[in-house]
PDB file of C-alpha atoms in Angstrom:
ATOM      1  CA  MET A   3       4.410 -24.721  30.785  1.00 51.00           C
ATOM      2  CA  LYS A   4       5.872 -22.175  28.373  1.00 48.00           C
ATOM      3  CA  SER A   5       6.500 -24.855  25.766  1.00 48.00           C
ATOM      4  CA  LEU A   6       2.913 -26.102  26.096  1.00 44.00           C
ATOM      5  CA  LEU A   7       1.593 -22.570  25.569  1.00 42.00           C
ATOM      6  CA  LEU A   8       3.900 -22.110  22.565  1.00 42.00           C
ATOM      7  CA  LEU A   9       2.733 -25.402  21.070  1.00 44.00           C
ATOM      8  CA  ALA A  10      -0.934 -24.491  21.561  1.00 42.00           C
ATOM      9  CA  SER A  11      -0.505 -21.100  19.905  1.00 43.00           C
ATOM     10  CA  CYS A  12       1.415 -22.640  16.994  1.00 43.00           C
ATOM     11  CA  LEU A  13      -1.377 -25.158  16.445  1.00 43.00           C
ATOM     12  CA  PHE A  14      -4.011 -22.406  16.631  1.00 44.00           C
ATOM     13  CA  PHE A  15      -2.249 -20.193  14.080  1.00 43.00           C
ATOM     14  CA  SER A  16      -1.426 -23.079  11.764  1.00 41.00           C
ATOM     15  CA  THR A  17      -5.122 -24.013  11.800  1.00 43.00           C
ATOM     16  CA  LEU A  18      -6.020 -20.472  10.785  1.00 44.00           C
ATOM     17  CA  GLN A  19      -3.464 -20.471   8.002  1.00 50.00           C
ATOM     18  CA  ALA A  20      -4.536 -23.925   6.819  1.00 48.00           C
ATOM     19  CA  GLN A  21      -7.836 -22.491   5.572  1.00 89.00           C
ATOM     20  CA  TRP A  22      -6.054 -20.783   2.691  1.00 96.00           C
ATOM     21  CA  GLN A  23      -5.613 -23.147  -0.226  1.00 97.00           C
ATOM     22  CA  SER A  24      -2.072 -23.547  -1.504  1.00 94.00           C
ATOM     23  CA  ASN A  25      -3.059 -23.643  -5.168  1.00 95.00           C
ATOM     24  CA  PHE A  26      -6.055 -22.550  -7.166  1.00 97.00           C
ATOM     25  CA  ASP A  27      -6.884 -26.005  -8.548  1.00 96.00           C
ATOM     26  CA  MET A  28      -7.275 -27.268  -4.985  1.00 96.00           C
ATOM     27  CA  ALA A  29      -9.511 -24.286  -4.228  1.00 97.00           C
ATOM     28  CA  LEU A  30     -11.732 -25.154  -7.205  1.00 97.00           C
ATOM     29  CA  LYS A  31     -11.982 -28.793  -6.128  1.00 97.00           C
ATOM     30  CA  GLU A  32     -12.889 -27.841  -2.569  1.00 97.00           C
ATOM     31  CA  ALA A  33     -15.461 -25.287  -3.786  1.00 97.00           C
ATOM     32  CA  ASP A  34     -17.083 -27.969  -5.935  1.00 97.00           C
ATOM     33  CA  LYS A  35     -16.975 -30.627  -3.222  1.00 97.00           C
ATOM     34  CA  GLU A  36     -18.324 -28.367  -0.464  1.00 96.00           C
ATOM     35  CA  ASN A  37     -20.527 -26.153  -2.665  1.00 96.00           C
ATOM     36  CA  LYS A  38     -18.868 -22.956  -1.390  1.00 97.00           C
ATOM     37  CA  PRO A  39     -17.865 -19.752  -3.168  1.00 98.00           C
ATOM     38  CA  ILE A  40     -14.185 -18.964  -3.651  1.00 98.00           C
ATOM     39  CA  VAL A  41     -12.806 -15.757  -2.185  1.00 98.00           C
ATOM     40  CA  LEU A  42      -9.874 -14.959  -4.482  1.00 98.00           C
ATOM     41  CA  VAL A  43      -7.631 -12.242  -3.041  1.00 98.00           C
ATOM     42  CA  PHE A  44      -5.046 -10.451  -5.190  1.00 98.00           C
ATOM     43  CA  SER A  45      -2.322  -9.039  -2.977  1.00 98.00           C
ATOM     44  CA  GLY A  46       1.201  -7.740  -2.897  1.00 98.00           C
ATOM     45  CA  SER A  47       2.196  -9.068   0.506  1.00 97.00           C
ATOM     46  CA  ASP A  48       5.559  -7.337   0.798  1.00 97.00           C
ATOM     47  CA  TRP A  49       5.042  -4.040  -1.026  1.00 98.00           C
ATOM     48  CA  CYS A  50       1.341  -3.044  -1.047  1.00 98.00           C
ATOM     49  CA  GLY A  51       0.464  -1.050   2.071  1.00 97.00           C
ATOM     50  CA  PRO A  52      -3.313  -1.401   1.662  1.00 98.00           C
ATOM     51  CA  CYS A  53      -2.874  -5.173   1.104  1.00 98.00           C
ATOM     52  CA  ILE A  54      -0.929  -5.493   4.345  1.00 97.00           C
ATOM     53  CA  ARG A  55      -3.545  -3.474   6.281  1.00 98.00           C
ATOM     54  CA  PHE A  56      -6.359  -5.520   4.686  1.00 98.00           C
ATOM     55  CA  LYS A  57      -4.727  -8.773   5.727  1.00 97.00           C
ATOM     56  CA  ARG A  58      -4.141  -7.573   9.300  1.00 97.00           C
ATOM     57  CA  SER A  59      -7.499  -5.936   9.915  1.00 97.00           C
ATOM     58  CA  ILE A  60      -9.872  -8.227   7.983  1.00 98.00           C
ATOM     59  CA  LEU A  61      -8.397 -11.452   6.621  1.00 98.00           C
ATOM     60  CA  ASP A  62      -6.451 -12.387   9.757  1.00 97.00           C
ATOM     61  CA  SER A  63      -9.249 -11.370  12.106  1.00 98.00           C
ATOM     62  CA  GLU A  64     -10.698 -14.122  14.241  1.00 97.00           C
ATOM     63  CA  GLU A  65     -14.212 -13.180  13.103  1.00 98.00           C
ATOM     64  CA  PHE A  66     -13.391 -13.541   9.394  1.00 98.00           C
ATOM     65  CA  MET A  67     -11.386 -16.734   9.839  1.00 97.00           C
ATOM     66  CA  ASN A  68     -14.083 -18.398  11.939  1.00 97.00           C
ATOM     67  CA  TYR A  69     -16.843 -17.449   9.506  1.00 97.00           C
ATOM     68  CA  SER A  70     -14.904 -18.398   6.401  1.00 97.00           C
ATOM     69  CA  LYS A  71     -14.210 -21.930   7.660  1.00 96.00           C
ATOM     70  CA  SER A  72     -17.837 -22.843   7.044  1.00 96.00           C
ATOM     71  CA  ASN A  73     -18.725 -20.500   4.226  1.00 97.00           C
ATOM     72  CA  TYR A  74     -15.863 -19.845   1.803  1.00 98.00           C
ATOM     73  CA  VAL A  75     -12.899 -21.385   0.087  1.00 98.00           C
ATOM     74  CA  LEU A  76      -9.971 -18.971   0.376  1.00 98.00           C
ATOM     75  CA  TYR A  77      -7.165 -18.427  -2.117  1.00 98.00           C
ATOM     76  CA  ASN A  78      -4.535 -15.695  -2.068  1.00 98.00           C
ATOM     77  CA  ALA A  79      -2.967 -14.833  -5.427  1.00 98.00           C
ATOM     78  CA  ASP A  80       0.118 -13.106  -4.060  1.00 98.00           C
ATOM     79  CA  PHE A  81       2.574 -11.014  -6.062  1.00 98.00           C
ATOM     80  CA  PRO A  82       5.556 -10.371  -3.785  1.00 98.00           C
ATOM     81  CA  ARG A  83       8.409  -8.261  -5.153  1.00 97.00           C
ATOM     82  CA  LYS A  84      11.248  -8.951  -2.738  1.00 97.00           C
ATOM     83  CA  LYS A  85      13.632 -11.699  -3.761  1.00 96.00           C
ATOM     84  CA  LYS A  86      13.408 -13.342  -0.318  1.00 97.00           C
ATOM     85  CA  ASN A  87       9.621 -13.741  -0.737  1.00 97.00           C
ATOM     86  CA  GLU A  88       9.745 -15.032  -4.292  1.00 97.00           C
ATOM     87  CA  LEU A  89       7.161 -17.700  -5.073  1.00 97.00           C
ATOM     88  CA  PRO A  90       7.943 -20.976  -6.840  1.00 97.00           C
ATOM     89  CA  VAL A  91       7.750 -20.513 -10.636  1.00 97.00           C
ATOM     90  CA  GLU A  92       4.672 -22.732 -11.041  1.00 97.00           C
ATOM     91  CA  LEU A  93       2.732 -20.830  -8.363  1.00 97.00           C
ATOM     92  CA  SER A  94       3.852 -17.463  -9.723  1.00 97.00           C
ATOM     93  CA  ASN A  95       2.723 -18.438 -13.230  1.00 98.00           C
ATOM     94  CA  SER A  96      -0.615 -19.685 -11.884  1.00 97.00           C
ATOM     95  CA  ASN A  97      -1.178 -16.376 -10.082  1.00 98.00           C
ATOM     96  CA  LYS A  98      -0.279 -14.453 -13.250  1.00 98.00           C
ATOM     97  CA  SER A  99      -2.867 -16.473 -15.187  1.00 98.00           C
ATOM     98  CA  LEU A 100      -5.478 -15.719 -12.532  1.00 98.00           C
ATOM     99  CA  ALA A 101      -4.612 -12.026 -12.733  1.00 98.00           C
ATOM    100  CA  ALA A 102      -4.942 -12.039 -16.523  1.00 98.00           C
ATOM    101  CA  GLU A 103      -8.382 -13.603 -16.195  1.00 98.00           C
ATOM    102  CA  PHE A 104      -9.806 -11.892 -13.095  1.00 98.00           C
ATOM    103  CA  ASN A 105      -7.656  -8.795 -12.455  1.00 98.00           C
ATOM    104  CA  PRO A 106      -6.410  -7.519 -15.826  1.00 97.00           C
ATOM    105  CA  SER A 107      -6.212  -3.926 -14.534  1.00 96.00           C
ATOM    106  CA  GLY A 108      -3.828  -4.980 -11.768  1.00 96.00           C
ATOM    107  CA  TYR A 109      -5.696  -3.601  -8.746  1.00 97.00           C
ATOM    108  CA  PHE A 110      -4.276  -4.404  -5.311  1.00 98.00           C
ATOM    109  CA  PRO A 111      -5.827  -5.477  -3.076  1.00 98.00           C
ATOM    110  CA  LEU A 112      -8.707  -6.906  -5.060  1.00 98.00           C
ATOM    111  CA  VAL A 113     -11.157  -9.532  -3.873  1.00 98.00           C
ATOM    112  CA  VAL A 114     -13.073 -11.521  -6.476  1.00 98.00           C
ATOM    113  CA  VAL A 115     -15.817 -13.869  -5.334  1.00 98.00           C
ATOM    114  CA  LEU A 116     -16.286 -16.821  -7.690  1.00 98.00           C
ATOM    115  CA  ASP A 117     -18.610 -19.764  -7.829  1.00 97.00           C
ATOM    116  CA  LYS A 118     -17.308 -23.301  -8.302  1.00 94.00           C
ATOM    117  CA  ASP A 119     -17.450 -22.831 -12.102  1.00 95.00           C
ATOM    118  CA  LYS A 120     -15.212 -19.729 -11.945  1.00 97.00           C
ATOM    119  CA  SER A 121     -18.086 -17.337 -12.713  1.00 97.00           C
ATOM    120  CA  ILE A 122     -17.629 -13.954 -11.050  1.00 98.00           C
ATOM    121  CA  LEU A 123     -20.226 -13.252  -8.371  1.00 98.00           C
ATOM    122  CA  GLY A 124     -18.723  -9.952  -7.236  1.00 98.00           C
ATOM    123  CA  ARG A 125     -15.603  -7.824  -6.763  1.00 98.00           C
ATOM    124  CA  THR A 126     -14.446  -5.447  -4.085  1.00 97.00           C
ATOM    125  CA  GLY A 127     -11.388  -3.674  -2.819  1.00 96.00           C
ATOM    126  CA  PHE A 128     -10.412  -2.754   0.715  1.00 96.00           C
ATOM    127  CA  ASP A 129     -12.192  -0.033   2.627  1.00 93.00           C
ATOM    128  CA  ARG A 130     -10.389   0.436   5.926  1.00 90.00           C
ATOM    129  CA  ARG A 131     -13.581   1.790   7.478  1.00 93.00           C
ATOM    130  CA  ASN A 132     -15.170  -1.670   7.172  1.00 95.00           C
ATOM    131  CA  SER A 133     -15.085  -4.081  10.071  1.00 97.00           C
ATOM    132  CA  PRO A 134     -14.685  -7.821   9.498  1.00 98.00           C
ATOM    133  CA  LYS A 135     -18.445  -8.165  10.033  1.00 97.00           C
ATOM    134  CA  GLU A 136     -19.183  -5.548   7.346  1.00 97.00           C
ATOM    135  CA  PHE A 137     -16.743  -7.214   4.967  1.00 98.00           C
ATOM    136  CA  ILE A 138     -18.411 -10.594   5.509  1.00 98.00           C
ATOM    137  CA  SER A 139     -21.805  -8.996   4.789  1.00 97.00           C
ATOM    138  CA  LEU A 140     -20.452  -7.537   1.565  1.00 97.00           C
ATOM    139  CA  LEU A 141     -19.099 -10.930   0.430  1.00 98.00           C
ATOM    140  CA  ASN A 142     -22.395 -12.591   1.320  1.00 97.00           C
ATOM    141  CA  SER A 143     -24.296 -10.022  -0.742  1.00 97.00           C
ATOM    142  CA  PHE A 144     -22.457 -11.315  -3.806  1.00 98.00           C
ATOM    143  CA  VAL A 145     -23.424 -14.927  -3.113  1.00 94.00           C
ATOM    144  CA  LYS A 146     -27.146 -14.458  -2.326  1.00 83.00           C
TER     145      LYS A 146
END
């Protein structure tokens, strides 16, 4: 019984994680195919306190994940600093290119909402007073 419960929870959490695209080119293709905006998140997953809180309270919330399945394409441009969390060179270089184009000031966390042609629809940071529902409303206000 315990192993069945463990398997079910692993499948549930892997489904949630599967929504995040593994590279930006795939995110662009999915956005074009499904006519959805891209939610591009710039984060420092192992050093940026606000990024970690943002992920826990908004991005990993059931409400955000359920809503985003049908409405957004998600991509996390992560910039970890610890050696153990180092990204593959190709992915790191891709994220650096995205930062040069969409986050030249280096704000973390930063969320940039793009259309399928990479045009910026809106930008926001993390306000810990916002609930997942309020954050979703903010993203939707960019898309109109």
